[in-house]
XYZ file of C-alpha atoms in Angstrom:
636
model
C 106.492 18.261 93.739
C 108.975 20.265 95.858
C 111.987 21.321 96.155
C 114.588 22.520 98.712
C 115.837 25.565 96.818
C 115.483 27.345 93.790
C 118.870 25.948 92.376
C 117.073 22.385 93.089
C 113.897 23.247 91.127
C 116.044 25.055 88.096
C 118.792 21.922 88.082
C 116.250 19.397 87.714
C 116.866 17.312 84.356
C 113.199 17.096 84.003
C 110.084 19.074 85.104
C 106.249 18.094 85.087
C 104.592 20.515 82.240
C 101.454 22.785 84.275
C 102.255 21.407 87.550
C 102.318 23.488 90.513
C 106.045 23.270 92.250
C 107.042 24.293 95.783
C 110.321 25.689 96.491
C 111.539 25.813 99.878
C 113.397 29.728 101.790
C 116.485 30.581 101.318
C 119.555 28.474 100.403
C 122.392 28.124 102.952
C 124.401 29.843 99.957
C 121.694 32.619 99.462
C 119.822 33.208 96.874
C 115.638 33.947 96.112
C 113.428 32.679 98.906
C 111.007 30.337 97.905
C 107.132 29.926 96.600
C 105.190 28.360 94.181
C 106.158 28.457 90.321
C 105.169 26.659 87.541
C 107.472 25.234 84.343
C 106.144 26.669 81.221
C 107.646 25.249 77.875
C 109.283 27.673 75.016
C 111.003 30.756 75.454
C 110.397 33.223 77.874
C 108.681 36.304 77.288
C 110.896 38.270 79.118
C 114.325 37.959 80.820
C 115.395 35.929 83.660
C 115.207 38.799 86.824
C 116.570 35.598 89.790
C 112.843 36.893 91.695
C 109.529 36.072 89.572
C 111.104 34.397 85.933
C 113.808 32.311 85.887
C 115.556 30.576 82.783
C 115.761 26.831 81.878
C 116.832 24.927 78.588
C 113.559 24.252 77.067
C 111.512 26.663 78.578
C 110.936 28.663 82.324
C 109.509 28.662 85.614
C 107.155 31.648 86.537
C 106.572 32.500 90.197
C 102.725 32.554 90.956
C 101.579 35.118 93.616
C 98.582 37.567 93.412
C 98.881 41.302 95.219
C 102.597 42.424 96.070
C 106.040 41.508 95.420
C 107.941 40.801 98.707
C 111.352 41.519 98.710
C 112.800 38.218 99.450
C 111.543 36.881 96.608
C 114.772 38.259 95.027
C 117.112 37.252 97.468
C 116.736 39.848 100.425
C 117.566 38.138 103.675
C 117.346 40.423 106.455
C 120.640 38.878 108.522
C 122.166 41.774 108.787
C 124.403 41.560 105.387
C 123.785 43.831 102.761
C 120.853 43.174 100.763
C 120.963 46.873 98.536
C 121.379 44.651 95.135
C 118.695 42.216 96.174
C 115.903 45.241 97.130
C 117.049 47.270 93.737
C 116.242 43.925 91.406
C 112.359 43.907 93.951
C 112.532 47.879 93.145
C 113.178 47.816 89.386
C 110.910 44.431 88.916
C 108.131 46.566 90.683
C 108.506 49.313 89.343
C 108.413 48.018 85.314
C 104.937 45.853 86.336
C 103.954 48.899 88.227
C 103.158 46.249 91.432
C 104.193 47.109 94.837
C 106.850 46.284 97.189
C 106.696 44.403 100.554
C 109.687 44.597 102.943
C 108.792 41.056 104.609
C 111.990 41.540 106.908
C 114.543 44.400 108.251
C 116.710 44.531 106.227
C 120.549 46.376 106.113
C 121.278 48.661 103.050
C 124.648 49.444 102.494
C 124.259 51.468 99.146
C 121.508 54.001 98.136
C 118.621 52.432 96.519
C 117.161 53.689 92.993
C 113.791 54.670 92.315
C 113.317 55.567 88.368
C 109.427 57.042 88.568
C 110.313 59.741 86.537
C 107.832 62.711 87.002
C 105.001 63.414 84.837
C 105.247 59.389 84.025
C 103.118 57.623 86.403
C 99.933 58.770 87.616
C 99.080 56.168 90.765
C 100.911 55.591 93.694
C 103.454 52.766 94.756
C 103.545 51.854 97.345
C 106.231 50.239 99.856
C 105.123 48.801 103.303
C 106.345 46.531 105.752
C 109.562 45.605 107.327
C 111.936 48.037 108.434
C 115.787 49.511 106.128
C 118.798 50.316 108.258
C 121.667 51.739 107.449
C 124.765 52.577 108.924
C 126.472 54.783 106.338
C 126.239 57.911 105.402
C 123.843 57.928 102.129
C 120.220 58.549 101.448
C 118.261 55.229 101.700
C 116.784 56.255 98.815
C 118.206 58.506 95.482
C 117.107 58.757 91.752
C 120.208 58.365 89.177
C 120.718 62.494 87.725
C 122.620 65.552 88.236
C 119.681 67.516 88.097
C 118.381 69.453 91.508
C 114.882 69.603 90.821
C 112.150 66.592 91.489
C 112.616 63.534 89.225
C 110.768 60.626 90.863
C 107.238 60.636 92.073
C 104.130 59.426 93.478
C 105.634 56.815 96.117
C 103.924 55.773 99.293
C 106.075 54.495 102.220
C 103.243 52.388 104.404
C 104.444 51.381 108.039
C 108.111 50.840 107.456
C 110.548 51.222 110.510
C 113.163 53.839 108.738
C 116.697 53.650 111.648
C 120.613 54.189 111.712
C 122.772 55.494 114.093
C 122.692 58.966 115.193
C 126.047 60.014 115.294
C 126.079 59.056 111.187
C 124.323 61.168 108.739
C 122.078 59.079 107.178
C 118.734 59.781 105.385
C 115.643 58.142 103.886
C 115.374 60.849 100.851
C 117.953 62.027 98.802
C 117.872 65.967 99.090
C 114.616 66.769 96.998
C 115.098 64.173 94.132
C 111.378 62.967 95.055
C 107.846 64.478 94.483
C 104.713 63.163 96.027
C 106.006 60.873 98.877
C 104.065 60.200 101.123
C 104.941 58.332 104.745
C 101.995 56.404 106.487
C 102.251 54.802 109.752
C 106.475 55.111 109.428
C 108.956 55.242 111.859
C 112.227 56.828 112.105
C 115.027 56.278 114.076
C 118.230 57.647 114.506
C 117.895 58.624 110.901
C 116.342 62.377 109.587
C 114.097 62.579 106.669
C 115.933 64.678 104.023
C 118.029 67.913 103.818
C 118.194 70.002 100.654
C 119.521 72.569 99.058
C 117.353 73.183 96.497
C 113.474 73.395 96.158
C 111.436 70.680 98.168
C 107.760 69.939 97.067
C 104.661 67.641 97.857
C 106.454 65.440 101.227
C 103.626 63.964 103.523
C 103.873 62.591 106.985
C 101.012 61.169 108.189
C 100.465 59.174 112.140
C 104.707 59.102 111.866
C 107.111 58.631 114.450
C 110.533 60.057 114.679
C 112.602 59.974 117.865
C 116.984 59.826 118.656
C 118.047 61.741 115.315
C 121.024 64.136 115.211
C 121.040 67.470 113.245
C 117.517 68.697 111.564
C 114.993 66.260 110.657
C 113.630 67.759 107.756
C 115.656 71.074 106.287
C 115.198 72.811 103.323
C 116.829 76.154 102.083
C 115.236 77.074 99.680
C 111.881 77.390 99.644
C 109.256 74.253 99.724
C 105.646 73.813 98.562
C 102.824 71.840 100.204
C 104.242 70.170 103.037
C 101.781 68.760 105.043
C 102.593 67.092 108.237
C 99.589 65.559 110.507
C 99.080 63.385 113.206
C 102.533 62.513 114.170
C 105.301 62.111 117.126
C 108.868 63.842 117.094
C 110.668 63.391 120.504
C 113.911 63.023 122.237
C 115.732 64.227 118.929
C 117.751 67.256 118.195
C 115.706 70.096 115.899
C 112.702 69.241 113.652
C 112.201 70.800 111.337
C 113.439 74.182 109.581
C 111.860 75.544 106.660
C 113.882 78.388 105.031
C 114.538 80.189 101.634
C 118.184 81.730 101.498
C 118.749 81.095 97.974
C 120.019 78.560 95.675
C 123.322 77.181 95.796
C 123.724 76.944 92.191
C 121.712 80.385 91.147
C 121.605 82.770 93.828
C 118.905 85.048 92.411
C 116.217 82.302 92.068
C 114.424 82.306 95.522
C 111.525 79.792 96.529
C 109.309 80.722 99.330
C 108.249 78.678 102.275
C 104.444 78.420 100.878
C 101.842 75.768 101.619
C 103.191 74.163 104.749
C 100.482 72.493 107.374
C 102.120 71.456 110.376
C 98.813 70.040 112.793
C 97.673 67.797 115.577
C 101.441 66.359 116.054
C 103.451 66.352 119.378
C 106.929 68.346 119.286
C 108.307 67.185 122.952
C 111.677 66.493 124.297
C 114.077 68.175 121.781
C 117.803 69.253 122.198
C 116.864 72.050 119.418
C 114.228 73.843 117.902
C 110.692 72.751 117.389
C 109.886 74.854 114.050
C 112.326 76.997 111.953
C 110.613 79.296 109.127
C 111.461 82.421 106.850
C 110.389 84.028 104.036
C 107.046 82.423 104.224
C 104.068 82.906 101.608
C 101.388 80.586 103.419
C 102.474 78.735 106.768
C 100.609 76.832 109.654
C 101.209 75.217 112.601
C 97.262 74.158 114.407
C 96.643 72.215 117.565
C 100.121 70.707 118.270
C 101.456 69.727 121.345
C 104.703 71.378 122.646
C 106.699 70.777 125.615
C 110.066 71.262 126.819
C 111.953 72.122 123.524
C 114.901 73.706 124.909
C 115.572 75.574 121.616
C 112.605 77.062 121.474
C 109.017 76.121 119.954
C 108.445 77.606 116.409
C 110.742 80.420 115.578
C 110.278 83.166 113.119
C 113.630 84.578 111.419
C 113.549 88.159 110.611
C 115.903 88.278 108.634
C 114.902 87.478 104.466
C 116.981 87.911 100.967
C 113.609 89.157 99.583
C 113.864 92.592 101.578
C 110.011 91.841 102.679
C 108.374 90.360 106.024
C 107.150 86.581 105.846
C 103.505 86.716 105.048
C 100.641 84.418 106.440
C 101.752 83.127 108.687
C 99.160 81.407 111.024
C 99.359 79.511 114.437
C 95.989 78.426 116.379
C 95.096 76.269 118.964
C 98.704 74.836 120.575
C 99.739 74.037 123.942
C 103.334 75.007 124.462
C 104.546 73.623 127.809
C 108.310 75.608 127.473
C 111.547 75.675 129.625
C 113.691 76.597 126.721
C 116.344 79.249 126.709
C 114.664 82.001 124.552
C 113.209 84.031 127.415
C 111.127 81.603 127.735
C 108.775 82.603 124.616
C 108.419 79.704 123.066
C 107.195 81.513 119.823
C 109.450 84.074 118.026
C 108.087 86.375 115.480
C 110.314 88.180 112.575
C 109.401 90.338 110.493
C 105.530 89.346 109.563
C 102.614 90.907 108.107
C 99.422 88.869 107.867
C 100.372 86.619 110.869
C 97.579 85.309 113.400
C 98.298 83.759 116.779
C 94.633 82.817 118.487
C 93.550 80.254 121.026
C 97.099 79.173 121.814
C 97.971 78.031 125.462
C 101.075 77.773 127.465
C 102.844 78.174 130.835
C 104.266 81.331 130.871
C 104.778 83.563 128.197
C 104.190 83.381 124.216
C 105.046 85.247 121.897
C 107.971 87.244 121.511
C 108.083 89.700 118.552
C 112.036 90.507 117.386
C 111.294 93.468 115.408
C 108.865 96.130 114.841
C 108.359 95.312 111.630
C 104.951 92.800 112.298
C 101.234 92.525 111.591
C 100.238 89.830 114.049
C 97.125 89.880 115.336
C 97.029 87.660 118.522
C 95.334 87.542 121.725
C 96.594 86.315 125.134
C 96.885 82.797 125.646
C 95.154 80.421 127.976
C 98.135 81.147 130.428
C 98.097 79.872 133.984
C 99.518 83.200 135.961
C 100.373 86.444 133.334
C 99.647 88.083 130.480
C 102.054 86.534 127.774
C 102.417 89.312 125.076
C 105.907 90.456 124.438
C 104.964 93.722 122.723
C 102.290 95.037 120.335
C 99.764 93.722 118.134
C 97.244 94.472 115.265
C 95.255 93.724 112.435
C 95.450 94.770 109.009
C 93.191 97.251 109.444
C 93.227 97.694 113.265
C 96.521 98.236 114.900
C 96.517 98.259 118.633
C 100.077 99.622 119.670
C 102.766 102.109 121.793
C 102.056 106.038 120.412
C 105.281 108.173 121.266
C 104.634 110.296 124.218
C 104.639 114.021 122.190
C 102.923 116.750 122.243
C 102.016 116.314 118.614
C 100.939 112.386 118.938
C 103.044 110.949 116.944
C 102.299 107.284 116.193
C 104.299 104.512 116.360
C 103.089 102.317 113.324
C 105.950 100.331 110.922
C 103.740 99.366 107.835
C 105.196 100.208 104.830
C 101.361 101.744 103.891
C 99.193 102.365 106.647
C 95.548 102.100 104.880
C 92.581 104.958 106.222
C 90.426 103.752 108.759
C 93.930 101.928 110.890
C 93.437 102.397 114.579
C 96.233 103.422 117.409
C 94.767 102.704 120.534
C 97.454 104.585 123.391
C 98.881 102.727 125.079
C 101.173 105.205 127.055
C 98.483 107.538 128.370
C 100.392 110.924 129.598
C 99.833 114.734 130.499
C 101.235 115.402 126.850
C 99.738 112.372 125.098
C 96.516 112.253 126.517
C 94.037 111.107 123.400
C 92.551 107.446 123.996
C 93.953 106.832 120.309
C 94.353 107.932 116.709
C 92.596 107.067 113.318
C 94.367 107.204 109.878
C 92.759 109.834 107.539
C 94.801 109.882 104.556
C 97.175 106.358 104.146
C 101.207 106.624 103.610
C 103.732 105.882 105.324
C 104.515 106.237 109.096
C 106.238 109.086 108.476
C 103.470 110.548 105.889
C 100.369 108.924 106.592
C 97.477 111.487 108.406
C 96.199 111.245 112.248
C 93.218 112.399 113.569
C 93.213 111.929 117.656
C 89.666 110.492 119.497
C 89.405 110.233 122.853
C 86.458 111.904 124.811
C 88.627 112.941 128.175
C 92.106 112.781 129.737
C 92.218 110.003 132.723
C 90.687 111.558 135.988
C 92.896 111.360 139.096
C 91.329 111.323 142.374
C 93.117 111.151 145.325
C 96.348 110.107 144.242
C 98.395 112.560 146.496
C 97.527 115.815 144.413
C 97.130 118.317 147.013
C 96.407 122.625 146.995
C 98.271 124.344 150.135
C 96.950 127.482 148.723
C 100.439 128.785 147.502
C 99.458 127.213 143.577
C 99.006 129.569 140.696
C 95.895 127.591 139.224
C 96.385 129.272 135.739
C 99.011 126.027 135.754
C 97.076 123.162 136.568
C 95.934 122.246 133.831
C 95.898 117.837 134.710
C 91.896 116.690 134.943
C 91.088 115.513 137.995
C 90.037 116.280 141.904
C 92.862 118.370 144.252
C 91.937 118.501 147.693
C 93.147 120.835 150.475
C 95.531 119.859 152.817
C 95.089 120.438 156.351
C 93.927 124.143 157.975
C 97.399 124.874 159.900
C 98.671 124.340 156.838
C 97.117 127.069 154.302
C 99.454 129.467 152.905
C 97.268 131.582 151.238
C 99.868 133.488 148.875
C 98.607 131.273 145.689
C 97.124 133.495 142.341
C 94.444 133.040 140.499
C 92.256 131.420 143.708
C 88.747 133.254 143.147
C 89.074 133.416 146.527
C 91.964 133.138 149.112
C 89.776 130.002 151.133
C 90.319 126.684 151.310
C 88.302 124.679 148.900
C 88.310 121.845 146.545
C 89.485 122.595 142.772
C 88.147 120.185 140.094
C 89.118 120.082 136.499
C 87.788 118.957 133.022
C 89.615 118.000 130.191
C 87.021 119.481 127.277
C 88.812 117.707 123.975
C 89.588 119.602 120.883
C 91.221 118.112 117.708
C 93.697 121.437 117.657
C 93.734 123.100 121.385
C 93.233 122.596 124.858
C 90.298 123.538 126.522
C 89.863 123.365 130.165
C 86.867 123.983 132.909
C 87.586 124.427 136.203
C 85.029 124.160 139.503
C 86.523 125.705 142.874
C 84.332 125.282 146.117
C 84.993 126.873 149.268
C 85.155 124.521 151.828
C 82.759 126.068 155.290
C 84.921 126.857 158.729
C 81.727 127.039 160.703
C 77.887 126.835 160.739
C 77.718 129.867 159.856
C 79.497 130.151 156.403
C 77.952 129.782 153.493
C 78.952 126.780 150.535
C 80.486 128.496 147.817
C 80.876 127.336 144.370
C 83.200 129.254 141.366
C 83.719 128.283 137.610
C 85.719 129.640 135.268
C 87.039 127.920 131.503
C 90.780 128.249 129.554
C 90.109 128.435 125.631
C 93.168 126.347 124.785
C 93.473 128.551 120.988
C 94.082 131.794 122.394
C 95.344 131.356 125.406
C 92.794 133.053 127.434
C 91.547 132.490 130.831
C 87.752 134.051 131.728
C 87.185 135.350 135.154
C 85.934 133.724 137.985
C 82.027 133.286 138.456
C 80.309 132.223 141.823
C 77.652 129.664 141.386
C 75.873 131.309 144.102
C 72.785 129.502 146.432
C 71.256 131.907 148.032
C 69.979 129.595 150.861
C 68.115 132.468 153.087
C 65.926 134.142 150.320
C 66.711 137.490 151.287
C 68.650 139.720 149.405
C 72.039 139.329 151.695
C 74.834 137.188 150.722
C 74.697 137.264 147.147
C 77.235 137.214 144.452
C 78.812 140.571 144.446
C 80.647 142.476 141.292
C 78.170 141.296 138.919
C 77.830 142.813 135.541
C 73.888 143.232 133.953
C 73.025 139.712 132.837
C 74.983 137.344 135.774
C 72.574 134.982 137.154
C 72.429 132.603 139.497
C 69.529 130.312 140.469
C 67.898 130.898 144.238
C 66.792 127.556 145.753
C 64.255 129.414 148.055
C 62.474 130.843 145.119
C 62.446 127.965 142.936
C 64.162 129.809 139.481
C 66.688 131.743 138.419
C 67.234 135.416 139.577
C 68.691 138.229 137.470
C 70.857 140.968 137.829
C 69.647 144.070 136.498
C 72.874 146.663 137.013
C 71.598 147.056 139.816
C 69.275 144.479 141.744
C 68.379 141.029 141.815
C 65.014 140.207 139.937
C 63.651 137.066 139.691
C 62.698 137.474 135.557
C 64.347 138.487 132.275
C 67.458 140.439 133.500
C 65.187 143.873 132.090
C 63.982 145.987 135.638
C 60.911 147.444 133.957
C 59.882 144.200 132.684
C 60.356 142.070 136.430
C 57.960 145.058 137.490
C 55.676 144.346 134.611
C 55.618 140.773 135.422
C 54.826 141.138 138.930
C 51.586 143.402 138.735
C 51.300 140.834 135.960
C 50.983 137.854 138.766
C 49.076 140.332 140.958
C 46.371 140.773 138.960
C 46.211 137.335 138.042
C 45.635 136.692 141.810
C 43.161 139.366 142.325
C 41.470 137.666 139.760
C 41.351 134.144 141.411
C 39.682 136.167 144.201
C 37.107 138.178 142.465
C 35.950 134.560 140.870
C 36.500 132.452 144.457
C 33.949 135.472 146.474
C 31.129 135.210 143.581
C 30.707 131.273 144.746
C 31.098 129.479 148.266
C 34.840 128.272 147.724
C 36.359 125.284 150.533
C 38.658 125.542 152.563
C 41.181 123.923 150.619
C 40.714 126.364 147.831
C 40.903 129.709 150.396
C 44.114 127.898 151.831
C 45.523 127.843 147.910
C 44.806 131.055 147.284
C 46.059 132.752 150.666
C 49.399 130.425 149.632
C 50.112 132.192 145.971
C 49.552 135.250 148.072
C 52.319 134.473 150.624
C 54.637 133.668 147.459
C 53.745 137.341 145.615
C 54.563 139.044 148.467
C 57.813 137.205 148.916
C 58.776 137.591 145.585
C 58.191 141.482 145.330
C 60.030 141.706 148.792
C 62.875 140.346 147.383
C 63.216 141.885 144.622
C 63.066 145.085 146.512
C 59.646 146.350 145.221
C 57.989 146.316 148.726
C 59.307 146.495 152.020
């Protein structure tokens, strides 16, 4: 049997028992939507709910359905008029009977809807799906009637619902922090914000959602949050996206929760007039594989001010892309005070990381930028810290961590004359002022042909910088300097020999010949910094003629040089040069022993028939012996 509307069915004088009754849609004066019913004689087991059960004298009508409850069954019409009361009836029925609600239309809300699913009373989700909800009032679409500032309703899933409002009107989807374990899957937010909480917020999930054209901050909490997951979603053309901070409870300033276990991944955050993500007082926060573009207030902003007097911790930014045109000095990511921070594998069209405070322990590599280095300042890890070193004689190290562990390494980015070590390693833990450091590094940087020259007027005792020093043109040679080995044009080379406690040097000076008759001469000396003592210049002489002329003078017994003609070292024995140990008697004995050996070889050769090659070899040995004896002054 068919009835045009619900009221026709319930007012009928007689109704067939056990027969399906078909009811049309909405009545012109409003009322529940139609459907299929059956009349059951006797008392109704439940009160009339104006949607599923309708009571009639002598019996009741029961709606026949499978699956979800439609909002229209409880009178919601989606005609632009206020459907708040009808939707509340539908929600109450779904909660009472543990069934899901389908929004089979776009409904207007003038009063907040209440979902009473108390925490720990339910163990499965209630789903509200499809259709849309719109409001032009400054209300949250969903609330809980309680004065408590803690989550009191839980396990609600919104699926493919369109939430919309007027951007200039402060409308939210959820009332502050009164909901927990709430997920939005495939939902759309247009001109409306998700929530603003002055209290602790927990377990809010957004998956495959989109939001646009809102004003203010889409998601905001000022007293910490836990377990916030946002992924595979699009947020664009709004104001600011997420402000996740912990600055204290409005009712209990001493109660402070951290921003913990927050993950924003694989999202597009684009074209915002404000910022993308702002955070403060974190214990774990991750933003990974997101696309940021043209957010005027910055993409990711870490606030260095903290009510807990400690830095942000556990902050990780990995695999994000930043196309930045904002007003934050062209650094889309700003780090506040941070410990245990990571920034890796990010990409940017400009600079990337800016550090607003020196209290930072952030490991990051340069982003895959198009054109330039994009590190604002310094970076490091818990054990390895790359940073600036004060250019001071004692090698003071700039490091701002509260406790620096043994093995921490500082790389010196400010090598200069007074501060030439490659870096420092921590040998005793402590703060910046109490930790002990040992410098390391092999040499000072070599300076080659960088305008460093000699004109003969220098005091070589004052030349300590490693490198080469070249003479100016001959006409400008002054010959008025001091501590030169000779007053002749030459090249000076200075070697820095590292010591943990002092500065040790080696200088070599090579005279430049002025004509073909002048031989090359090289001198060497050392400086022992611990005692501030220069040794005397020693000539590293090479006798190219094999004669006694032109050899070094002013020697003491034991001095030596290598004679290239003899092919061996020669020693000054106090009176002459000898090709043996620095003992004249020993030198003569050695030559005699050599002569005896040669004579013995000749005798052996005479008892046989030697070849021409053997005679030639013997003759050459005798010639070498004669040359050596002559050079030593033993024969003429």
